[in-house]
CSV table of C-alpha atoms in Angstrom, one decimal:
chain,number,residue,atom,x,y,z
A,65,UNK,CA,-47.8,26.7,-24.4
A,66,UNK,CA,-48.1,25.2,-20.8
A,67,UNK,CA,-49.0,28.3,-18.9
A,68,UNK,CA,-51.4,27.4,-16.9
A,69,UNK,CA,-55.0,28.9,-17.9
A,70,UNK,CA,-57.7,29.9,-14.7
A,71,UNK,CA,-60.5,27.7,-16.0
A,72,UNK,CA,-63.2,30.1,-14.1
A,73,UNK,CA,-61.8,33.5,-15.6
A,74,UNK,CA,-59.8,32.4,-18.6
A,75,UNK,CA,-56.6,34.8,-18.1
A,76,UNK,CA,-53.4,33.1,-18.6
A,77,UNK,CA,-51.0,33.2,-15.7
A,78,UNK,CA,-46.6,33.1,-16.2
A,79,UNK,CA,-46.0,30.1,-13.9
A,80,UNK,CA,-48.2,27.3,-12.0
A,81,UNK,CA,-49.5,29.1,-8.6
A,82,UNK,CA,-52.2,28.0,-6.5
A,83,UNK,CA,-54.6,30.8,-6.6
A,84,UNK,CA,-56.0,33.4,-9.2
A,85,UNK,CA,-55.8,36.9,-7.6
A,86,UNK,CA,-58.2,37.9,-10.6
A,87,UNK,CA,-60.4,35.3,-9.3
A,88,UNK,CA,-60.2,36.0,-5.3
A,89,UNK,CA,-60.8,39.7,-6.2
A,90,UNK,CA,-64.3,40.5,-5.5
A,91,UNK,CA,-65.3,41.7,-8.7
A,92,UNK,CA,-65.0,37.8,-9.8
A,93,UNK,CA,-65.5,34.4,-8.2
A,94,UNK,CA,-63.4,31.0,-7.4
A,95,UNK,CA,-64.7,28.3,-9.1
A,96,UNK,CA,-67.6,26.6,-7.5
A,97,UNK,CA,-65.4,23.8,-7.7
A,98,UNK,CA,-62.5,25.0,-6.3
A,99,UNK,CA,-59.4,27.0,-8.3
A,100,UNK,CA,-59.2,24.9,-11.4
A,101,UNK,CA,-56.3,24.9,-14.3
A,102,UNK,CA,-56.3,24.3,-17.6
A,103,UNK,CA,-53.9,25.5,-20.8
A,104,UNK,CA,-53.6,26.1,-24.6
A,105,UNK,CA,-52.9,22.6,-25.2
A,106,UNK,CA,-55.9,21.3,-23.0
A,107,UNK,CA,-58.1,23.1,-24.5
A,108,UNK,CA,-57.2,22.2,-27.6
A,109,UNK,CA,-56.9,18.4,-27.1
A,110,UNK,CA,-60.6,18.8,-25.7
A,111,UNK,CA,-62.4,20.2,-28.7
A,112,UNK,CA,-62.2,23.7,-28.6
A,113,UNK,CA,-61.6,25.4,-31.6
A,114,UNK,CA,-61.6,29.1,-33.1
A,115,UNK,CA,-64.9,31.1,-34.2
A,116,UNK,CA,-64.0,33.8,-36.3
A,117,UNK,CA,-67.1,35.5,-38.0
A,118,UNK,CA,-68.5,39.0,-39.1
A,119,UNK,CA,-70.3,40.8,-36.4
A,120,UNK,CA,-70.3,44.3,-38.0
A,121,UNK,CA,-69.0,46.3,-41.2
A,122,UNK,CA,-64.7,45.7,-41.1
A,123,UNK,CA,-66.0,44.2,-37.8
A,124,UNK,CA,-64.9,40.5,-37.0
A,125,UNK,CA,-65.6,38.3,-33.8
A,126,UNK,CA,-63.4,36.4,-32.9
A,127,UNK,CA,-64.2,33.2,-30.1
A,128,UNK,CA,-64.3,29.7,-29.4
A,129,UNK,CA,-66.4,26.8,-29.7
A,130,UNK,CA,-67.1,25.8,-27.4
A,131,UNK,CA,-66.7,29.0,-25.3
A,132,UNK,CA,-64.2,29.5,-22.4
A,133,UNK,CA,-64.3,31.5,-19.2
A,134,UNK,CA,-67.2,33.8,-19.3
A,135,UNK,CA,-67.7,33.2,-22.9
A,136,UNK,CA,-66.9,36.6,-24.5
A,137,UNK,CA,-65.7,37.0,-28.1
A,138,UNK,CA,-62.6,39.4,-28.9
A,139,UNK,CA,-63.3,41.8,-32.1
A,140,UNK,CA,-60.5,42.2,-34.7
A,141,UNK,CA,-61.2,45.8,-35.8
A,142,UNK,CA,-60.0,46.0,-39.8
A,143,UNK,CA,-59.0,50.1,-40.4
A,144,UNK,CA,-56.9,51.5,-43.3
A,145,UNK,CA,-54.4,52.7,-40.8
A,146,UNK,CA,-54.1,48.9,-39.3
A,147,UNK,CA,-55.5,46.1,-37.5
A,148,UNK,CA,-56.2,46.2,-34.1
A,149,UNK,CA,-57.7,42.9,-31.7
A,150,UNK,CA,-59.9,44.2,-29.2
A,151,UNK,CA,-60.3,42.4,-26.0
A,152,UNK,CA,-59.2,38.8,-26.0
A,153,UNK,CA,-60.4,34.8,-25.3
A,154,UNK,CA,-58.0,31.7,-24.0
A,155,UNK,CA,-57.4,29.8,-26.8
A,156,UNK,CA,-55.8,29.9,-29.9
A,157,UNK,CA,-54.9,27.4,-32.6
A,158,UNK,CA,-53.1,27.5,-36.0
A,159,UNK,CA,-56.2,27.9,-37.6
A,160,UNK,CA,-57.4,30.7,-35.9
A,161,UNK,CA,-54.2,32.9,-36.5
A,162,UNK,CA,-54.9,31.6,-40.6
A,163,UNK,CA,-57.9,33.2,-40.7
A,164,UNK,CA,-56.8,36.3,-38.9
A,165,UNK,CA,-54.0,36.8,-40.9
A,166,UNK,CA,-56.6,36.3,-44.5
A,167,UNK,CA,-58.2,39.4,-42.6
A,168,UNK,CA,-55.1,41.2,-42.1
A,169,UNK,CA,-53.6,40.6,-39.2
A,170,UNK,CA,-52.9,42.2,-36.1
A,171,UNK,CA,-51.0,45.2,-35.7
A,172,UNK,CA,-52.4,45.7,-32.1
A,173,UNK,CA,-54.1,44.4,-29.4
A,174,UNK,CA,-55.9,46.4,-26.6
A,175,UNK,CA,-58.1,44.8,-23.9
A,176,UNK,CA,-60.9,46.8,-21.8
A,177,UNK,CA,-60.2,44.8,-18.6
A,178,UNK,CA,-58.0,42.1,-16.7
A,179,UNK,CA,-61.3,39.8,-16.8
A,180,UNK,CA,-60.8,39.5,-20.6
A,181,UNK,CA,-56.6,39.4,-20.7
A,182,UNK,CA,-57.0,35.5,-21.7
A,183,UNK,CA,-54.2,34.3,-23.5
A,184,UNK,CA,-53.1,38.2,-24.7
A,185,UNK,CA,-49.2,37.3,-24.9
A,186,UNK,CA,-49.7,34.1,-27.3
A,187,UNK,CA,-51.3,36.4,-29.3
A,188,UNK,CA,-49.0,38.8,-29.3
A,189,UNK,CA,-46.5,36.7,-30.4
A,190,UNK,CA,-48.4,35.1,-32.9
A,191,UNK,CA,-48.5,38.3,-34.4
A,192,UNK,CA,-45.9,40.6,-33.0
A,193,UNK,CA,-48.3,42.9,-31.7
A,194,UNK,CA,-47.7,45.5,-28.9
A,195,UNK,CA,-50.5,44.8,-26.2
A,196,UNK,CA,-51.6,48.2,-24.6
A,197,UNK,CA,-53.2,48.2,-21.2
A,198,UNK,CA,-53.9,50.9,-19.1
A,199,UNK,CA,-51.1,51.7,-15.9
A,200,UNK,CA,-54.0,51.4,-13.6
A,201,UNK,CA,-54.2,47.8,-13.9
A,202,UNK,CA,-50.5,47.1,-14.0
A,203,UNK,CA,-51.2,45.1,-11.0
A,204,UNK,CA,-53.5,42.5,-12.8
A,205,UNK,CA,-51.1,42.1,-15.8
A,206,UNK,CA,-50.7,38.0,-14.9
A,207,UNK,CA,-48.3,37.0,-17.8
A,208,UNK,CA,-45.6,40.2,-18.0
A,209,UNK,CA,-44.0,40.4,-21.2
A,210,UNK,CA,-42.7,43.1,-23.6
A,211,UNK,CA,-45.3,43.2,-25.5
A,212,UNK,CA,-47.1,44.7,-23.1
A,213,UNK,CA,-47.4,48.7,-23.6
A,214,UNK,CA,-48.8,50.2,-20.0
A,215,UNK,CA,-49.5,54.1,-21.2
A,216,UNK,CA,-51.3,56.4,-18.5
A,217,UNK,CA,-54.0,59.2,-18.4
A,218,UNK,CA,-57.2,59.8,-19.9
A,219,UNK,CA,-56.6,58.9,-23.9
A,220,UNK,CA,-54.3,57.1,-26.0
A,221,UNK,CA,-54.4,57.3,-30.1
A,222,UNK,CA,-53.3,54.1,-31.4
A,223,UNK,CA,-53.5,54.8,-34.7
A,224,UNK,CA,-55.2,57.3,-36.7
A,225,UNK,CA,-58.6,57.4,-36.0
A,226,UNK,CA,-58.3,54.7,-33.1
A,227,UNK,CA,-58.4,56.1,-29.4
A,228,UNK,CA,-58.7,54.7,-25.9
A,229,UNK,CA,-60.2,55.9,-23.5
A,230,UNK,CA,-59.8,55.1,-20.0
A,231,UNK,CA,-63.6,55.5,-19.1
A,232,UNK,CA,-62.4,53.7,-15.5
A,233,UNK,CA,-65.8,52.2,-15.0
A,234,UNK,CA,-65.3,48.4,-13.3
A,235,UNK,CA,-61.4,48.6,-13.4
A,236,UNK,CA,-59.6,52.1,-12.5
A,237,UNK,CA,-57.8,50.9,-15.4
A,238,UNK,CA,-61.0,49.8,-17.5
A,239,UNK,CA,-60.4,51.1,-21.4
A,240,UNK,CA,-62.7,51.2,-23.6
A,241,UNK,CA,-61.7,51.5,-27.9
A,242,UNK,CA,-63.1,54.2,-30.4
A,243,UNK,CA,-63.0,54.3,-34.2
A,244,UNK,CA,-63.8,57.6,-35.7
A,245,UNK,CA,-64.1,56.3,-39.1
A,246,UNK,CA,-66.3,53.7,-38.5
A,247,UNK,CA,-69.9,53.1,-40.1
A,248,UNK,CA,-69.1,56.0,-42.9
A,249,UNK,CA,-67.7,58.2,-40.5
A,250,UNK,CA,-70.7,58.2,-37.3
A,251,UNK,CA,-67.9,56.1,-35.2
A,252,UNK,CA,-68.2,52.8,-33.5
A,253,UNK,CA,-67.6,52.3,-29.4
A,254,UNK,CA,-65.7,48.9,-28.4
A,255,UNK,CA,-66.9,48.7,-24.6
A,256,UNK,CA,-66.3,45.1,-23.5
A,257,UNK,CA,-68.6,44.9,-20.3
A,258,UNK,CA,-66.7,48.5,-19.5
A,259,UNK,CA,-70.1,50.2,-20.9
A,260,UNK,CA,-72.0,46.8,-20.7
A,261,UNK,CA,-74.4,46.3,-23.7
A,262,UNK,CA,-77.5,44.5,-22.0
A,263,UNK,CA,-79.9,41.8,-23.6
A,264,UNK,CA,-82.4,45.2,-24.2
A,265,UNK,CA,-79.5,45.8,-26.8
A,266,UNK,CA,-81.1,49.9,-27.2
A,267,UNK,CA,-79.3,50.1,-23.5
A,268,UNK,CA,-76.3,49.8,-21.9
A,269,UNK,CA,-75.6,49.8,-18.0
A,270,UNK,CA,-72.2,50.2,-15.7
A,271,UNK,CA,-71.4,47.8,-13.0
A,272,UNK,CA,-68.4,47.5,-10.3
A,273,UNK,CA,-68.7,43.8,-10.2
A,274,UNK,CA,-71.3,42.0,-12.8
A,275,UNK,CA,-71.7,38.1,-11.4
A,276,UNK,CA,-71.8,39.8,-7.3
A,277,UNK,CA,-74.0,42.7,-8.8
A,278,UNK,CA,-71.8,45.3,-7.0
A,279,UNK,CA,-73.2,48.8,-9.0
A,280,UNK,CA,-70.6,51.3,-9.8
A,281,UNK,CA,-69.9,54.5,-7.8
A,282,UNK,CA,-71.8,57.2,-9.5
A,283,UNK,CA,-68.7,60.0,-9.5
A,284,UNK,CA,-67.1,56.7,-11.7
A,285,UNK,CA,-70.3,56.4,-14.2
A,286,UNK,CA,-70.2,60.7,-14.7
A,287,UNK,CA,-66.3,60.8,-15.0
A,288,UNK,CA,-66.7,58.1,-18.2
A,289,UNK,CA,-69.7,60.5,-19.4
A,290,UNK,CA,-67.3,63.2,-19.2
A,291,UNK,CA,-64.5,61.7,-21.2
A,292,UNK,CA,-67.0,60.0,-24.2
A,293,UNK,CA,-68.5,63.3,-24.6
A,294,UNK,CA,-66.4,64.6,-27.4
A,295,UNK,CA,-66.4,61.3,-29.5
A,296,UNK,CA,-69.5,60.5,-32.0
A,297,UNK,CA,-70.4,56.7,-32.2
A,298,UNK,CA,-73.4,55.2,-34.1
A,299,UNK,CA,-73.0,51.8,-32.4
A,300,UNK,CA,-71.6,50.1,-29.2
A,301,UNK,CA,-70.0,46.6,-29.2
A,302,UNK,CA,-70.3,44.8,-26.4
A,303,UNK,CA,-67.8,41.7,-25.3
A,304,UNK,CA,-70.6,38.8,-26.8
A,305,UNK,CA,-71.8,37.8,-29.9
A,306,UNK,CA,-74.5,40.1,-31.1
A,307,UNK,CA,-74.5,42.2,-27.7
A,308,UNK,CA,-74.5,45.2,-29.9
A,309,UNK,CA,-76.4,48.7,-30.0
A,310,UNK,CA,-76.5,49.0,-33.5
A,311,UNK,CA,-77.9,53.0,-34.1
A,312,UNK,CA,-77.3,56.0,-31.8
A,313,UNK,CA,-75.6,54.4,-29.5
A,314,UNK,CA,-74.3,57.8,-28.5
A,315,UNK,CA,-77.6,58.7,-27.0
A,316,UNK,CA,-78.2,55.0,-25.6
A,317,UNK,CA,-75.4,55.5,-23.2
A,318,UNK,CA,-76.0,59.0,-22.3
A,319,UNK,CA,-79.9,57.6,-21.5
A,320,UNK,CA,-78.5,54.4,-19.8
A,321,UNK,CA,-76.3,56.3,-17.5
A,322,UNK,CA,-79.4,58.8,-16.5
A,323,UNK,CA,-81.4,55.8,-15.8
A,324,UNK,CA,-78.7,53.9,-13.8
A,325,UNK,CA,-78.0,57.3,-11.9
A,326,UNK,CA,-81.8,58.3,-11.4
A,327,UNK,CA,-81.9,54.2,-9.7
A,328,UNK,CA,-78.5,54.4,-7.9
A,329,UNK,CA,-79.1,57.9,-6.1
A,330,UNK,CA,-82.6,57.9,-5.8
A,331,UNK,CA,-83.6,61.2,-6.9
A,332,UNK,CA,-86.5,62.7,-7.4
């Protein structure tokens, strides 16, 4: 449990190094401090402890207080087919993997982007449970393990009912999680800040780089519009608490992604 943790983007890296490529990357930020470490024991031994709480129907949150990194939650998606732990935080204690396991478990975990891997292989082994990210971001995988399951192209079924989709927006590897079943059957989107859910929560917008305001390539935004298309979804979960579109959020992020295209190429 001593791999050392960037303080500034949370992700867990295999051995002490100086730098945080994740970091350095211009989608993110070094510290304003400098690179800074931390680790699982740290933050324990400082305070932080597990959040898990109910953020939707068979919808659970799943963070810390007080909050690491950027402050995102994860969402433990509860499915008759099995578990599966969307995006991820830093820490995790033995009461944290309690409560999960009263919920069920985790027979998966998926993660929308390398911003939010966090402490994915602890979690994984807490649980035995494959992690899958995307081929595109091989690169950023900072922790290689076995549990990691890179799969390739433009969807992946995890389990019946459960799909990602590699909408490609902020990462070329940036997934985003769909449950058909969800809300009796109108579906549920699990975006992360993939299809960011903004403080307006009836919109959603698509960014290259969020804290250096870098917007996305259009082509990017219409490709993930392209690939959503067939897949029905009454509400969008962002990567906070409570950043959530809770009806037609099909039609928010069709309207969202006209607006951001009508702003980004100007047309009349």
């Amino acid at each position: 449990m001593r791999h050392p943790i960037c303080v500034t983007c949370g992700v867990q890296y295999a051995e002490p190094r100086d730098d945080c490529p994740i970091c350095e990357d211009e989608r993110q930020y070094v510290g304003w401090d400098g690179q800074r470490w931390t680790s699982v024991e740290e933050l324990r031994e400082s305070g932080h402890r597990g959040r898990v709480a109910e953020e939707g129907p068979g919808v659970y949150g799943v963070g810390t207080r007080p909050p690491t990194a950027i402050g995102q939650r994860a969402l433990l998606v509860r499915t008759p087919t099995g578990n599966v732990l969307w995006d991820m935080v830093s820490h995790i204690d033995d009461d944290m993997v309690r409560e999960v396991r009263e919920l069920g478990g985790v027979d998966a975990i998926a993660i929308s982007h390398p911003h939010f891997y966090g402490s994915m292989i602890e979690w994984a082994h807490a649980f035995d449970a494959p992690v899958y990210i995307h081929e595109a971001d091989r690169r950023w995988v900072a922790r290689p393990d076995e549990a990691v399951r890179y799969w390739s192209g433009d969807t992946l079924e995890i389990a019946e009912g459960l799909t990602l989709v590699n909408a490609g927006v902020h990462f070329a590897g940036g997934q985003v999680l769909h449950w058909r079943d969800a809300e009796d059957g109108r579906g549920a989107l699990f975006s992360g800040d993939i299809v960011q859910v903004v403080n307006d929560r009836d919109w959603v917008s698509f960014m290259y780089s969020y804290p250096n305001l870098i917007p996305e390539r259009p082509r990017t935004v219409r490709r993930a519009l392209r690939l959503l298309e067939p897949y029905a979804f009454d509400r969008v979960y962002g990567g906070w608490w409570k950043k959530i579109v809770h009806v037609d959020g099909k039609e928010a992020v069709r309207r969202s992604a006209d607006r951001y295209l009508r702003f980004a190429l100007d047309d009349e």
